[in-house]
mmCIF file of C-alpha atoms and ligand atoms in Angstrom:
data_model
loop_
_atom_site.group_PDB
_atom_site.id
_atom_site.type_symbol
_atom_site.label_atom_id
_atom_site.label_comp_id
_atom_site.label_asym_id
_atom_site.label_seq_id
_atom_site.Cartn_x
_atom_site.Cartn_y
_atom_site.Cartn_z
ATOM 1 C CA MET A 1 -226.652 -63.885 86.909
ATOM 2 C CA THR A 2 -224.837 -67.131 86.372
ATOM 3 C CA GLY A 3 -227.744 -69.448 87.016
ATOM 4 C CA VAL A 4 -225.859 -70.906 89.956
ATOM 5 C CA SER A 5 -227.819 -70.396 93.178
ATOM 6 C CA SER A 6 -226.268 -68.496 96.061
ATOM 7 C CA GLY A 7 -224.409 -70.755 98.431
ATOM 8 C CA ASP A 8 -222.898 -72.686 95.535
ATOM 9 C CA PRO A 9 -219.206 -72.071 94.918
ATOM 10 C CA PRO A 10 -218.463 -69.285 92.419
ATOM 11 C CA ARG A 11 -218.369 -70.203 88.762
ATOM 12 C CA LEU A 12 -215.005 -71.535 87.666
ATOM 13 C CA PRO A 13 -214.308 -70.272 84.141
ATOM 14 C CA PHE A 14 -212.812 -72.524 81.470
ATOM 15 C CA HIS A 15 -210.090 -69.958 80.944
ATOM 16 C CA LEU A 16 -208.843 -66.694 82.412
ATOM 17 C CA PRO A 17 -205.976 -64.737 80.843
ATOM 18 C CA SER A 18 -202.946 -64.031 83.024
ATOM 19 C CA ILE A 19 -202.371 -60.296 82.638
ATOM 20 C CA ASP A 20 -200.113 -58.471 85.073
ATOM 21 C CA ALA A 21 -198.884 -54.905 85.622
ATOM 22 C CA ALA A 22 -195.925 -55.428 83.260
ATOM 23 C CA ASP A 23 -198.352 -56.386 80.464
ATOM 24 C CA GLU A 24 -200.423 -53.262 81.130
ATOM 25 C CA ALA A 25 -197.334 -51.047 81.132
ATOM 26 C CA ALA A 26 -196.112 -52.556 77.851
ATOM 27 C CA VAL A 27 -199.362 -51.686 76.066
ATOM 28 C CA LEU A 28 -199.508 -48.234 77.659
ATOM 29 C CA GLU A 29 -195.999 -47.481 76.440
ATOM 30 C CA VAL A 30 -197.141 -48.087 72.854
ATOM 31 C CA LEU A 31 -200.295 -46.001 73.356
ATOM 32 C CA ARG A 32 -198.169 -43.095 74.492
ATOM 33 C CA SER A 33 -195.517 -43.500 71.793
ATOM 34 C CA GLY A 34 -197.435 -41.842 68.963
ATOM 35 C CA TRP A 35 -197.113 -44.904 66.697
ATOM 36 C CA LEU A 36 -199.900 -47.476 66.951
ATOM 37 C CA THR A 37 -199.608 -49.756 63.942
ATOM 38 C CA SER A 38 -196.846 -52.221 63.008
ATOM 39 C CA ALA A 39 -193.364 -50.948 63.790
ATOM 40 C CA GLY A 40 -190.702 -51.652 66.360
ATOM 41 C CA LYS A 41 -192.731 -53.896 68.684
ATOM 42 C CA ALA A 42 -194.031 -56.124 65.892
ATOM 43 C CA ALA A 43 -190.486 -56.410 64.512
ATOM 44 C CA GLU A 44 -189.138 -57.234 67.976
ATOM 45 C CA LEU A 45 -191.828 -59.892 68.391
ATOM 46 C CA GLU A 46 -190.805 -61.405 65.047
ATOM 47 C CA ARG A 47 -187.194 -61.692 66.225
ATOM 48 C CA ARG A 48 -188.247 -63.115 69.613
ATOM 49 C CA CYS A 49 -190.495 -65.774 68.123
ATOM 50 C CA ALA A 50 -187.916 -66.782 65.509
ATOM 51 C CA GLU A 51 -185.304 -67.060 68.236
ATOM 52 C CA LEU A 52 -187.426 -69.189 70.574
ATOM 53 C CA SER A 53 -188.219 -71.442 67.600
ATOM 54 C CA GLY A 54 -184.603 -71.767 66.566
ATOM 55 C CA VAL A 55 -185.206 -70.338 63.074
ATOM 56 C CA ALA A 56 -184.178 -67.176 61.240
ATOM 57 C CA HIS A 57 -187.404 -65.395 60.321
ATOM 58 C CA GLY A 58 -190.712 -64.300 61.825
ATOM 59 C CA VAL A 59 -193.696 -62.609 60.186
ATOM 60 C CA ALA A 60 -196.135 -61.109 62.682
ATOM 61 C CA THR A 61 -199.795 -61.476 61.747
ATOM 62 C CA ASN A 62 -203.127 -60.526 63.260
ATOM 63 C CA SER A 63 -204.033 -64.226 63.762
ATOM 64 C CA CYS A 64 -202.675 -67.738 63.474
ATOM 65 C CA THR A 65 -205.282 -68.280 60.769
ATOM 66 C CA ALA A 66 -203.633 -65.500 58.743
ATOM 67 C CA ALA A 67 -200.184 -67.027 59.340
ATOM 68 C CA LEU A 68 -201.385 -70.422 58.059
ATOM 69 C CA HIS A 69 -202.978 -68.770 55.024
ATOM 70 C CA LEU A 70 -199.773 -66.857 54.257
ATOM 71 C CA ALA A 71 -197.674 -70.013 54.610
ATOM 72 C CA LEU A 72 -199.832 -71.835 52.049
ATOM 73 C CA MET A 73 -199.892 -68.828 49.701
ATOM 74 C CA ALA A 74 -196.122 -68.382 49.972
ATOM 75 C CA LEU A 75 -195.687 -72.080 49.103
ATOM 76 C CA GLY A 76 -197.782 -71.529 45.996
ATOM 77 C CA VAL A 77 -200.690 -73.731 47.091
ATOM 78 C CA GLY A 78 -203.641 -72.937 44.865
ATOM 79 C CA SER A 79 -206.327 -74.155 42.553
ATOM 80 C CA GLY A 80 -203.995 -76.529 40.742
ATOM 81 C CA ALA A 81 -202.330 -74.143 38.322
ATOM 82 C CA SER A 82 -198.612 -74.656 38.609
ATOM 83 C CA GLY A 83 -196.443 -71.577 38.778
ATOM 84 C CA ASP A 84 -198.496 -68.388 38.464
ATOM 85 C CA ALA A 85 -201.836 -69.232 40.041
ATOM 86 C CA ALA A 86 -203.789 -66.896 37.775
ATOM 87 C CA ALA A 87 -202.537 -68.491 34.578
ATOM 88 C CA ASP A 88 -204.725 -71.589 34.527
ATOM 89 C CA SER A 89 -208.246 -70.282 34.144
ATOM 90 C CA ASP A 90 -209.970 -73.595 33.475
ATOM 91 C CA ALA A 91 -208.539 -75.582 36.389
ATOM 92 C CA ASP A 92 -211.545 -77.507 37.655
ATOM 93 C CA ALA A 93 -212.236 -78.510 41.236
ATOM 94 C CA GLY A 94 -211.060 -82.047 40.567
ATOM 95 C CA ALA A 95 -207.605 -80.794 39.695
ATOM 96 C CA ALA A 96 -207.158 -78.570 42.722
ATOM 97 C CA ASP A 97 -204.032 -78.738 44.822
ATOM 98 C CA GLU A 98 -204.493 -80.791 47.990
ATOM 99 C CA VAL A 99 -203.350 -80.103 51.524
ATOM 100 C CA VAL A 100 -203.451 -82.953 54.038
ATOM 101 C CA LEU A 101 -204.351 -82.254 57.645
ATOM 102 C CA SER A 102 -205.995 -84.018 60.554
ATOM 103 C CA PRO A 103 -209.600 -83.204 61.420
ATOM 104 C CA ILE A 104 -208.999 -82.856 65.179
ATOM 105 C CA THR A 105 -208.029 -79.223 64.809
ATOM 106 C CA PHE A 106 -209.563 -75.801 64.610
ATOM 107 C CA ALA A 107 -211.552 -75.265 61.413
ATOM 108 C CA SER A 108 -209.471 -72.310 60.285
ATOM 109 C CA ALA A 109 -206.610 -74.606 59.279
ATOM 110 C CA ALA A 110 -208.952 -76.207 56.744
ATOM 111 C CA ASN A 111 -210.725 -72.973 55.823
ATOM 112 C CA VAL A 112 -207.469 -71.366 54.668
ATOM 113 C CA VAL A 113 -206.823 -74.307 52.365
ATOM 114 C CA LEU A 114 -210.145 -73.446 50.718
ATOM 115 C CA HIS A 115 -209.223 -69.733 50.632
ATOM 116 C CA CYS A 116 -206.227 -70.742 48.506
ATOM 117 C CA GLY A 117 -208.532 -72.522 46.069
ATOM 118 C CA ALA A 118 -207.126 -75.875 47.174
ATOM 119 C CA ARG A 119 -208.817 -78.911 48.658
ATOM 120 C CA PRO A 120 -208.366 -80.073 52.255
ATOM 121 C CA VAL A 121 -207.772 -83.815 52.591
ATOM 122 C CA PHE A 122 -208.422 -85.119 56.079
ATOM 123 C CA CYS A 123 -206.419 -87.982 57.448
ATOM 124 C CA ASP A 124 -206.885 -89.841 60.684
ATOM 125 C CA VAL A 125 -205.137 -89.355 64.026
ATOM 126 C CA GLN A 126 -203.209 -91.504 66.465
ATOM 127 C CA PRO A 127 -205.512 -92.713 69.257
ATOM 128 C CA ASP A 128 -203.159 -91.802 72.118
ATOM 129 C CA THR A 129 -202.347 -88.154 71.259
ATOM 130 C CA LEU A 130 -204.959 -87.337 68.592
ATOM 131 C CA ASN A 131 -202.131 -85.964 66.439
ATOM 132 C CA ILE A 132 -201.908 -86.792 62.734
ATOM 133 C CA ASP A 133 -201.188 -90.478 62.127
ATOM 134 C CA PRO A 134 -198.114 -90.827 59.852
ATOM 135 C CA GLU A 135 -199.463 -94.060 58.325
ATOM 136 C CA ALA A 136 -202.799 -92.474 57.505
ATOM 137 C CA LEU A 137 -200.882 -89.503 56.136
ATOM 138 C CA ALA A 138 -198.893 -91.745 53.795
ATOM 139 C CA ALA A 139 -202.167 -93.194 52.514
ATOM 140 C CA ALA A 140 -203.744 -89.749 52.058
ATOM 141 C CA VAL A 141 -200.967 -88.280 49.913
ATOM 142 C CA THR A 142 -201.651 -88.120 46.155
ATOM 143 C CA PRO A 143 -199.753 -86.610 43.218
ATOM 144 C CA ARG A 144 -201.757 -83.427 43.840
ATOM 145 C CA THR A 145 -200.697 -83.027 47.475
ATOM 146 C CA ARG A 146 -198.786 -79.762 47.860
ATOM 147 C CA ALA A 147 -198.420 -79.437 51.639
ATOM 148 C CA VAL A 148 -199.210 -81.041 54.989
ATOM 149 C CA ILE A 149 -200.418 -79.158 58.050
ATOM 150 C CA ALA A 150 -199.523 -80.917 61.297
ATOM 151 C CA VAL A 151 -201.202 -79.535 64.402
ATOM 152 C CA HIS A 152 -199.512 -80.097 67.748
ATOM 153 C CA PHE A 153 -202.794 -80.924 69.419
ATOM 154 C CA ALA A 154 -203.284 -79.716 73.008
ATOM 155 C CA GLY A 155 -199.628 -78.592 72.983
ATOM 156 C CA HIS A 156 -198.223 -82.109 72.473
ATOM 157 C CA PRO A 157 -195.925 -82.130 69.423
ATOM 158 C CA ALA A 158 -196.937 -84.355 66.532
ATOM 159 C CA ASP A 159 -194.711 -87.271 65.525
ATOM 160 C CA MET A 160 -192.606 -85.047 63.271
ATOM 161 C CA ASP A 161 -189.769 -87.472 62.432
ATOM 162 C CA ARG A 162 -192.226 -90.022 61.079
ATOM 163 C CA ILE A 163 -194.169 -87.289 59.283
ATOM 164 C CA HIS A 164 -190.920 -86.220 57.590
ATOM 165 C CA GLU A 165 -190.204 -89.826 56.627
ATOM 166 C CA VAL A 166 -193.425 -89.685 54.621
ATOM 167 C CA CYS A 167 -193.062 -86.124 53.279
ATOM 168 C CA ASP A 168 -189.362 -85.588 52.610
ATOM 169 C CA PRO A 169 -188.932 -88.171 49.819
ATOM 170 C CA LEU A 170 -191.862 -86.486 48.059
ATOM 171 C CA ASP A 171 -190.510 -82.966 48.694
ATOM 172 C CA LEU A 172 -193.737 -82.119 50.509
ATOM 173 C CA PRO A 173 -193.489 -79.134 52.859
ATOM 174 C CA VAL A 174 -194.842 -79.629 56.381
ATOM 175 C CA ILE A 175 -196.393 -76.645 58.135
ATOM 176 C CA GLU A 176 -196.666 -76.836 61.901
ATOM 177 C CA ASP A 177 -199.922 -75.512 63.314
ATOM 178 C CA ALA A 178 -198.320 -74.534 66.606
ATOM 179 C CA ALA A 179 -201.322 -72.582 67.925
ATOM 180 C CA HIS A 180 -201.312 -74.799 71.039
ATOM 181 C CA ALA A 181 -197.629 -75.437 71.303
ATOM 182 C CA ILE A 182 -195.498 -72.361 71.860
ATOM 183 C CA GLY A 183 -192.475 -73.386 73.924
ATOM 184 C CA ALA A 184 -192.962 -77.130 73.351
ATOM 185 C CA ARG A 185 -190.119 -79.448 72.287
ATOM 186 C CA TYR A 186 -189.925 -82.637 70.253
ATOM 187 C CA ARG A 187 -186.913 -84.899 70.823
ATOM 188 C CA GLY A 188 -185.070 -81.886 72.196
ATOM 189 C CA ARG A 189 -185.846 -79.597 69.259
ATOM 190 C CA PRO A 190 -188.139 -76.589 69.598
ATOM 191 C CA VAL A 191 -191.555 -76.509 67.994
ATOM 192 C CA GLY A 192 -191.338 -73.930 65.227
ATOM 193 C CA SER A 193 -188.206 -75.552 63.778
ATOM 194 C CA LEU A 194 -189.783 -78.905 62.915
ATOM 195 C CA GLY A 195 -191.220 -78.119 59.475
ATOM 196 C CA ARG A 196 -190.886 -75.659 56.590
ATOM 197 C CA ALA A 197 -192.803 -73.061 58.597
ATOM 198 C CA ALA A 198 -194.865 -72.840 61.775
ATOM 199 C CA ALA A 199 -197.789 -70.711 62.879
ATOM 200 C CA TYR A 200 -198.402 -69.519 66.442
ATOM 201 C CA SER A 201 -201.597 -68.015 67.837
ATOM 202 C CA PHE A 202 -201.828 -65.236 70.409
ATOM 203 C CA TYR A 203 -205.615 -65.571 70.679
ATOM 204 C CA ALA A 204 -207.087 -64.805 74.104
ATOM 205 C CA THR A 205 -207.115 -68.403 75.358
ATOM 206 C CA LYS A 206 -203.686 -69.467 74.087
ATOM 207 C CA ASN A 207 -200.573 -69.948 76.269
ATOM 208 C CA VAL A 208 -199.280 -66.501 75.276
ATOM 209 C CA THR A 209 -201.861 -63.910 74.283
ATOM 210 C CA SER A 210 -202.070 -60.520 72.651
ATOM 211 C CA GLY A 211 -205.889 -60.602 72.608
ATOM 212 C CA GLU A 212 -205.746 -61.501 68.926
ATOM 213 C CA GLY A 213 -202.549 -62.127 67.018
ATOM 214 C CA GLY A 214 -200.323 -64.665 65.331
ATOM 215 C CA MET A 215 -196.856 -65.337 63.993
ATOM 216 C CA LEU A 216 -195.338 -67.264 61.118
ATOM 217 C CA VAL A 217 -191.806 -68.519 61.743
ATOM 218 C CA THR A 218 -189.531 -70.165 59.201
ATOM 219 C CA ASP A 219 -185.918 -70.749 58.271
ATOM 220 C CA ASP A 220 -186.807 -70.248 54.606
ATOM 221 C CA ALA A 221 -185.858 -66.677 53.654
ATOM 222 C CA ALA A 222 -187.829 -66.681 50.398
ATOM 223 C CA LEU A 223 -190.969 -67.993 52.118
ATOM 224 C CA ALA A 224 -190.645 -65.348 54.835
ATOM 225 C CA GLU A 225 -190.165 -62.580 52.292
ATOM 226 C CA ARG A 226 -193.192 -63.664 50.258
ATOM 227 C CA ALA A 227 -195.361 -64.025 53.384
ATOM 228 C CA LYS A 228 -194.256 -60.598 54.610
ATOM 229 C CA LEU A 229 -195.170 -59.012 51.286
ATOM 230 C CA LEU A 230 -198.577 -60.709 51.207
ATOM 231 C CA SER A 231 -199.240 -59.786 54.859
ATOM 232 C CA LEU A 232 -199.526 -56.107 53.965
ATOM 233 C CA HIS A 233 -201.427 -55.674 50.692
ATOM 234 C CA GLY A 234 -198.540 -56.886 48.516
ATOM 235 C CA MET A 235 -196.987 -53.471 49.039
ATOM 236 C CA THR A 236 -193.295 -52.858 48.486
ATOM 237 C CA ARG A 237 -192.842 -50.703 51.618
ATOM 238 C CA ASP A 238 -194.569 -51.065 54.952
ATOM 239 C CA ALA A 239 -195.974 -47.977 56.647
ATOM 240 C CA TRP A 240 -193.017 -47.608 58.955
ATOM 241 C CA LYS A 241 -190.754 -47.156 55.971
ATOM 242 C CA ARG A 242 -193.242 -45.035 53.980
ATOM 243 C CA TYR A 243 -193.423 -42.429 56.730
ATOM 244 C CA SER A 244 -189.953 -42.684 58.285
ATOM 245 C CA ASP A 245 -187.696 -39.759 59.110
ATOM 246 C CA ALA A 246 -186.323 -40.029 55.598
ATOM 247 C CA GLY A 247 -189.690 -38.663 54.417
ATOM 248 C CA TYR A 248 -192.490 -40.050 52.284
ATOM 249 C CA ARG A 249 -191.553 -42.642 49.665
ATOM 250 C CA HIS A 250 -193.654 -44.007 46.831
ATOM 251 C CA TRP A 251 -194.822 -47.592 47.181
ATOM 252 C CA ASP A 252 -195.967 -50.185 44.651
ATOM 253 C CA ILE A 253 -198.392 -53.090 44.758
ATOM 254 C CA VAL A 254 -196.664 -56.145 43.356
ATOM 255 C CA ALA A 255 -199.196 -58.809 44.439
ATOM 256 C CA PRO A 256 -202.852 -58.801 45.568
ATOM 257 C CA GLY A 257 -201.975 -59.160 49.242
ATOM 258 C CA PHE A 258 -203.949 -59.240 52.439
ATOM 259 C CA LYS A 259 -204.339 -57.015 55.493
ATOM 260 C CA TYR A 260 -202.790 -59.437 57.963
ATOM 261 C CA ASN A 261 -200.178 -57.357 59.795
ATOM 262 C CA LEU A 262 -200.030 -57.199 63.599
ATOM 263 C CA SER A 263 -200.047 -53.755 65.199
ATOM 264 C CA ASP A 264 -197.684 -52.686 67.957
ATOM 265 C CA MET A 265 -200.210 -52.674 70.843
ATOM 266 C CA PRO A 266 -200.868 -56.425 70.697
ATOM 267 C CA ALA A 267 -197.227 -57.054 69.778
ATOM 268 C CA ALA A 268 -196.094 -55.301 72.961
ATOM 269 C CA LEU A 269 -198.522 -57.398 74.994
ATOM 270 C CA ALA A 270 -197.261 -60.614 73.403
ATOM 271 C CA LEU A 271 -193.640 -59.586 74.088
ATOM 272 C CA SER A 272 -194.429 -58.979 77.734
ATOM 273 C CA GLN A 273 -196.293 -62.297 77.935
ATOM 274 C CA LEU A 274 -193.344 -64.125 76.344
ATOM 275 C CA ASP A 275 -191.189 -63.041 79.284
ATOM 276 C CA LYS A 276 -193.406 -65.391 81.309
ATOM 277 C CA LEU A 277 -193.715 -68.254 78.812
ATOM 278 C CA ALA A 278 -191.425 -70.647 80.688
ATOM 279 C CA ALA A 279 -193.181 -69.929 83.979
ATOM 280 C CA PHE A 280 -196.639 -70.222 82.381
ATOM 281 C CA ASN A 281 -195.842 -73.576 80.775
ATOM 282 C CA ALA A 282 -194.219 -74.898 83.963
ATOM 283 C CA GLU A 283 -197.342 -74.005 85.935
ATOM 284 C CA ARG A 284 -199.544 -75.624 83.277
ATOM 285 C CA ARG A 285 -197.438 -78.762 83.582
ATOM 286 C CA ARG A 286 -197.799 -78.777 87.366
ATOM 287 C CA LEU A 287 -201.586 -78.449 87.082
ATOM 288 C CA VAL A 288 -201.719 -81.200 84.443
ATOM 289 C CA GLU A 289 -199.802 -83.544 86.733
ATOM 290 C CA LEU A 290 -202.201 -82.705 89.564
ATOM 291 C CA TYR A 291 -205.178 -83.490 87.291
ATOM 292 C CA ASP A 292 -203.480 -86.766 86.302
ATOM 293 C CA ARG A 293 -203.128 -87.813 89.941
ATOM 294 C CA LEU A 294 -206.634 -86.772 90.977
ATOM 295 C CA LEU A 295 -208.344 -88.358 87.968
ATOM 296 C CA ALA A 296 -206.289 -91.562 87.893
ATOM 297 C CA ASP A 297 -208.945 -93.629 89.665
ATOM 298 C CA VAL A 298 -212.022 -92.020 88.091
ATOM 299 C CA SER A 299 -213.463 -94.845 86.077
ATOM 300 C CA ASN A 300 -214.556 -94.189 82.513
ATOM 301 C CA LEU A 301 -212.408 -91.079 82.203
ATOM 302 C CA GLU A 302 -209.226 -91.264 80.159
ATOM 303 C CA PRO A 303 -206.809 -88.326 79.844
ATOM 304 C CA LEU A 304 -204.843 -88.002 76.598
ATOM 305 C CA SER A 305 -201.472 -89.668 76.903
ATOM 306 C CA ARG A 306 -198.146 -87.918 76.588
ATOM 307 C CA ARG A 307 -195.108 -89.451 74.974
ATOM 308 C CA ALA A 308 -191.726 -89.595 76.671
ATOM 309 C CA ASP A 309 -189.781 -87.921 73.840
ATOM 310 C CA VAL A 310 -191.675 -84.598 73.925
ATOM 311 C CA GLU A 311 -192.110 -81.690 76.263
ATOM 312 C CA SER A 312 -195.676 -80.499 75.762
ATOM 313 C CA ALA A 313 -196.807 -76.882 76.060
ATOM 314 C CA TYR A 314 -199.781 -78.253 78.066
ATOM 315 C CA HIS A 315 -202.267 -75.991 76.313
ATOM 316 C CA LEU A 316 -205.330 -78.127 77.022
ATOM 317 C CA TYR A 317 -206.239 -80.807 79.536
ATOM 318 C CA VAL A 318 -208.317 -83.137 77.384
ATOM 319 C CA VAL A 319 -210.123 -86.153 78.793
ATOM 320 C CA ARG A 320 -212.093 -88.783 76.945
ATOM 321 C CA VAL A 321 -215.267 -90.284 78.346
ATOM 322 C CA ARG A 322 -215.095 -94.004 77.602
ATOM 323 C CA ALA A 323 -217.831 -95.592 75.535
ATOM 324 C CA GLY A 324 -220.285 -97.374 77.852
ATOM 325 C CA ALA A 325 -219.830 -94.902 80.745
ATOM 326 C CA PRO A 326 -223.016 -94.006 82.669
ATOM 327 C CA LEU A 327 -222.777 -90.542 81.122
ATOM 328 C CA ASP A 328 -221.523 -89.675 77.666
ATOM 329 C CA ARG A 329 -219.401 -86.604 76.895
ATOM 330 C CA ASP A 330 -222.371 -84.299 76.513
ATOM 331 C CA GLY A 331 -223.769 -85.652 79.780
ATOM 332 C CA LEU A 332 -220.514 -84.936 81.613
ATOM 333 C CA MET A 333 -220.401 -81.502 79.989
ATOM 334 C CA ALA A 334 -223.894 -80.756 81.289
ATOM 335 C CA ALA A 335 -223.026 -82.024 84.774
ATOM 336 C CA LEU A 336 -219.895 -79.860 84.974
ATOM 337 C CA THR A 337 -221.759 -76.840 83.642
ATOM 338 C CA ALA A 338 -224.463 -77.370 86.283
ATOM 339 C CA ALA A 339 -221.682 -77.520 88.903
ATOM 340 C CA GLY A 340 -220.510 -74.084 87.759
ATOM 341 C CA ILE A 341 -217.421 -75.370 85.923
ATOM 342 C CA GLY A 342 -216.542 -74.052 82.477
ATOM 343 C CA VAL A 343 -215.512 -76.630 79.877
ATOM 344 C CA GLY A 344 -214.635 -76.690 76.172
ATOM 345 C CA VAL A 345 -214.632 -79.199 73.313
ATOM 346 C CA HIS A 346 -211.438 -79.363 71.235
ATOM 347 C CA PHE A 347 -212.435 -80.455 68.678
ATOM 348 C CA ARG A 348 -215.372 -82.001 66.889
ATOM 349 C CA PRO A 349 -213.821 -83.203 63.603
ATOM 350 C CA VAL A 350 -213.659 -80.480 60.979
ATOM 351 C CA HIS A 351 -214.844 -82.704 58.121
ATOM 352 C CA LEU A 352 -218.173 -83.358 59.852
ATOM 353 C CA HIS A 353 -219.202 -79.693 60.111
ATOM 354 C CA PRO A 354 -222.169 -78.887 57.879
ATOM 355 C CA TYR A 355 -220.239 -76.856 55.292
ATOM 356 C CA TYR A 356 -217.642 -79.571 54.870
ATOM 357 C CA ARG A 357 -220.294 -82.259 54.485
ATOM 358 C CA GLU A 358 -222.733 -80.359 52.315
ATOM 359 C CA ALA A 359 -220.427 -78.382 50.031
ATOM 360 C CA LEU A 360 -217.439 -80.712 49.936
ATOM 361 C CA GLY A 361 -218.994 -84.135 50.401
ATOM 362 C CA PHE A 362 -217.113 -85.313 53.485
ATOM 363 C CA ARG A 363 -218.835 -88.123 55.370
ATOM 364 C CA PRO A 364 -218.588 -89.989 58.658
ATOM 365 C CA GLY A 365 -216.401 -93.048 58.306
ATOM 366 C CA MET A 366 -213.512 -91.244 56.632
ATOM 367 C CA CYS A 367 -211.476 -90.799 59.833
ATOM 368 C CA PRO A 368 -212.833 -93.323 62.353
ATOM 369 C CA VAL A 369 -210.337 -92.675 65.168
ATOM 370 C CA ALA A 370 -210.909 -88.916 65.011
ATOM 371 C CA GLU A 371 -214.670 -89.359 64.747
ATOM 372 C CA ALA A 372 -214.850 -91.594 67.824
ATOM 373 C CA ALA A 373 -212.650 -89.182 69.774
ATOM 374 C CA GLY A 374 -214.751 -86.228 68.642
ATOM 375 C CA GLU A 375 -217.738 -87.726 70.478
ATOM 376 C CA GLN A 376 -215.763 -88.420 73.645
ATOM 377 C CA LEU A 377 -213.391 -85.556 74.305
ATOM 378 C CA LEU A 378 -213.798 -82.701 76.730
ATOM 379 C CA SER A 379 -211.355 -79.991 77.831
ATOM 380 C CA LEU A 380 -211.203 -79.124 81.535
ATOM 381 C CA PRO A 381 -210.112 -75.705 82.879
ATOM 382 C CA LEU A 382 -206.340 -75.248 82.594
ATOM 383 C CA PHE A 383 -204.540 -71.927 82.932
ATOM 384 C CA PRO A 384 -201.839 -70.429 85.134
ATOM 385 C CA GLY A 385 -203.784 -68.942 88.025
ATOM 386 C CA LEU A 386 -206.004 -71.998 88.413
ATOM 387 C CA ARG A 387 -205.636 -73.029 92.056
ATOM 388 C CA ASP A 388 -205.066 -76.556 93.326
ATOM 389 C CA ALA A 389 -208.453 -76.321 95.030
ATOM 390 C CA ASP A 390 -210.037 -75.581 91.641
ATOM 391 C CA VAL A 391 -208.448 -78.690 90.116
ATOM 392 C CA GLU A 392 -209.677 -80.719 93.108
ATOM 393 C CA ARG A 393 -213.166 -79.332 92.594
ATOM 394 C CA VAL A 394 -213.166 -80.250 88.896
ATOM 395 C CA ALA A 395 -211.844 -83.744 89.603
ATOM 396 C CA GLU A 396 -214.438 -84.268 92.308
ATOM 397 C CA ALA A 397 -217.242 -83.093 90.010
ATOM 398 C CA CYS A 398 -216.073 -85.572 87.333
ATOM 399 C CA ARG A 399 -215.913 -88.373 89.881
ATOM 400 C CA THR A 400 -219.433 -87.620 91.166
ATOM 401 C CA ALA A 401 -220.908 -87.316 87.671
ATOM 402 C CA LEU A 402 -219.394 -90.572 86.446
ATOM 403 C CA ALA A 403 -220.064 -92.626 89.609
HETATM 404 C C1 PLP B 501 -206.716 -71.114 67.933
HETATM 405 C C2 PLP B 501 -206.298 -72.029 66.848
HETATM 406 C C3 PLP B 501 -206.045 -71.578 65.547
HETATM 407 C C4 PLP B 501 -206.379 -70.215 65.087
HETATM 408 O O1 PLP B 501 -205.778 -69.210 65.823
HETATM 409 P P1 PLP B 501 -206.266 -67.706 65.596
HETATM 410 O O2 PLP B 501 -205.107 -66.906 66.145
HETATM 411 O O3 PLP B 501 -207.512 -67.526 66.380
HETATM 412 O O4 PLP B 501 -206.444 -67.502 64.151
HETATM 413 C C5 PLP B 501 -205.537 -72.471 64.625
HETATM 414 N N1 PLP B 501 -205.314 -73.752 64.949
HETATM 415 C C6 PLP B 501 -205.571 -74.227 66.176
HETATM 416 C C7 PLP B 501 -205.282 -75.664 66.472
HETATM 417 C C8 PLP B 501 -206.093 -73.388 67.150
HETATM 418 O O5 PLP B 501 -206.413 -73.875 68.356
#
């Protein structure tokens, strides 16, 4: 039971994956191959993702979160000990390495900073795109800053040239959180090539899915090699090589690594989905433009803006409910839910979640633009397979609710 009475239109979900017969066949082929964990398909996915990003290396992971964690680990981000992280036993919290990121992102980007023993430093966003604000970034950098994570929010690339103007003179690596942005371009250059490394997500709701999965891409051979090692226990040979036709080989543990590898079933699904990436993103763009037209005259509702020098991946259609509207964001959310329309909130600012406030001392007022947006933003359904009539229904429901 959906709670919607009969006679009402069927519930419109916030997201539905686009899985076709080719996707099913790709997974079935792996199931029937006799080899289920990471092997040829994961390796092929690494090459594909590196290629579409215009870089040399890919490291397949079981999530984008894992890819971000590996990127930070491979860069040596830690508790403040320089060089070997284990060497400095009395590094106190005040001396921890810092990683700057914007709070309008998924919490895992900040959580992995903590997993490294480092401290997340939140800096404010630009009001038009909700991407990291280069001026706020410049103010947030300290001598302890070791890396910057720039999310391409909603699929719209961050202002990478200005971010590099801040970071490059300080030799600060920039990691792209490209979970929303596979296939996007910034000033003609592909996302994935715009920083030291980039992380993609193949989570169920992302533009390309493997159910769960992720990918680190980089042009930095040493970073890729370190991330690869750490992705599978810190083991000198992966399973494929341990049990190859050449027979069993001994392996060694050379670092306390993680279990972050991606197996071939999801890798095959992601490969099949990537065949459709251009078509998926083109259809997302068409639906976004339809939303733009239909919502243009709905008062009190403001879609995020897009800049002329980027091609977005159109991952999310985010609107902001203006302050002073007859309904606030939560009111609009309730009205759409009552109309049988699924919605999402991307994102309430990370630094205001209870753990971040209570354990780490973050407070409202630190990132005013992000905090205001966090109260106002709402994501409307957007996925290939959404029909024009669905978009019209959502737009109409917004118009009615805000009238
Ligand atoms: C989904 C998402 C992630 C995490 O992706 P997983 O593959 O689920 O780990 C990271 N950052 C952003 C911005 C996301 O939306």
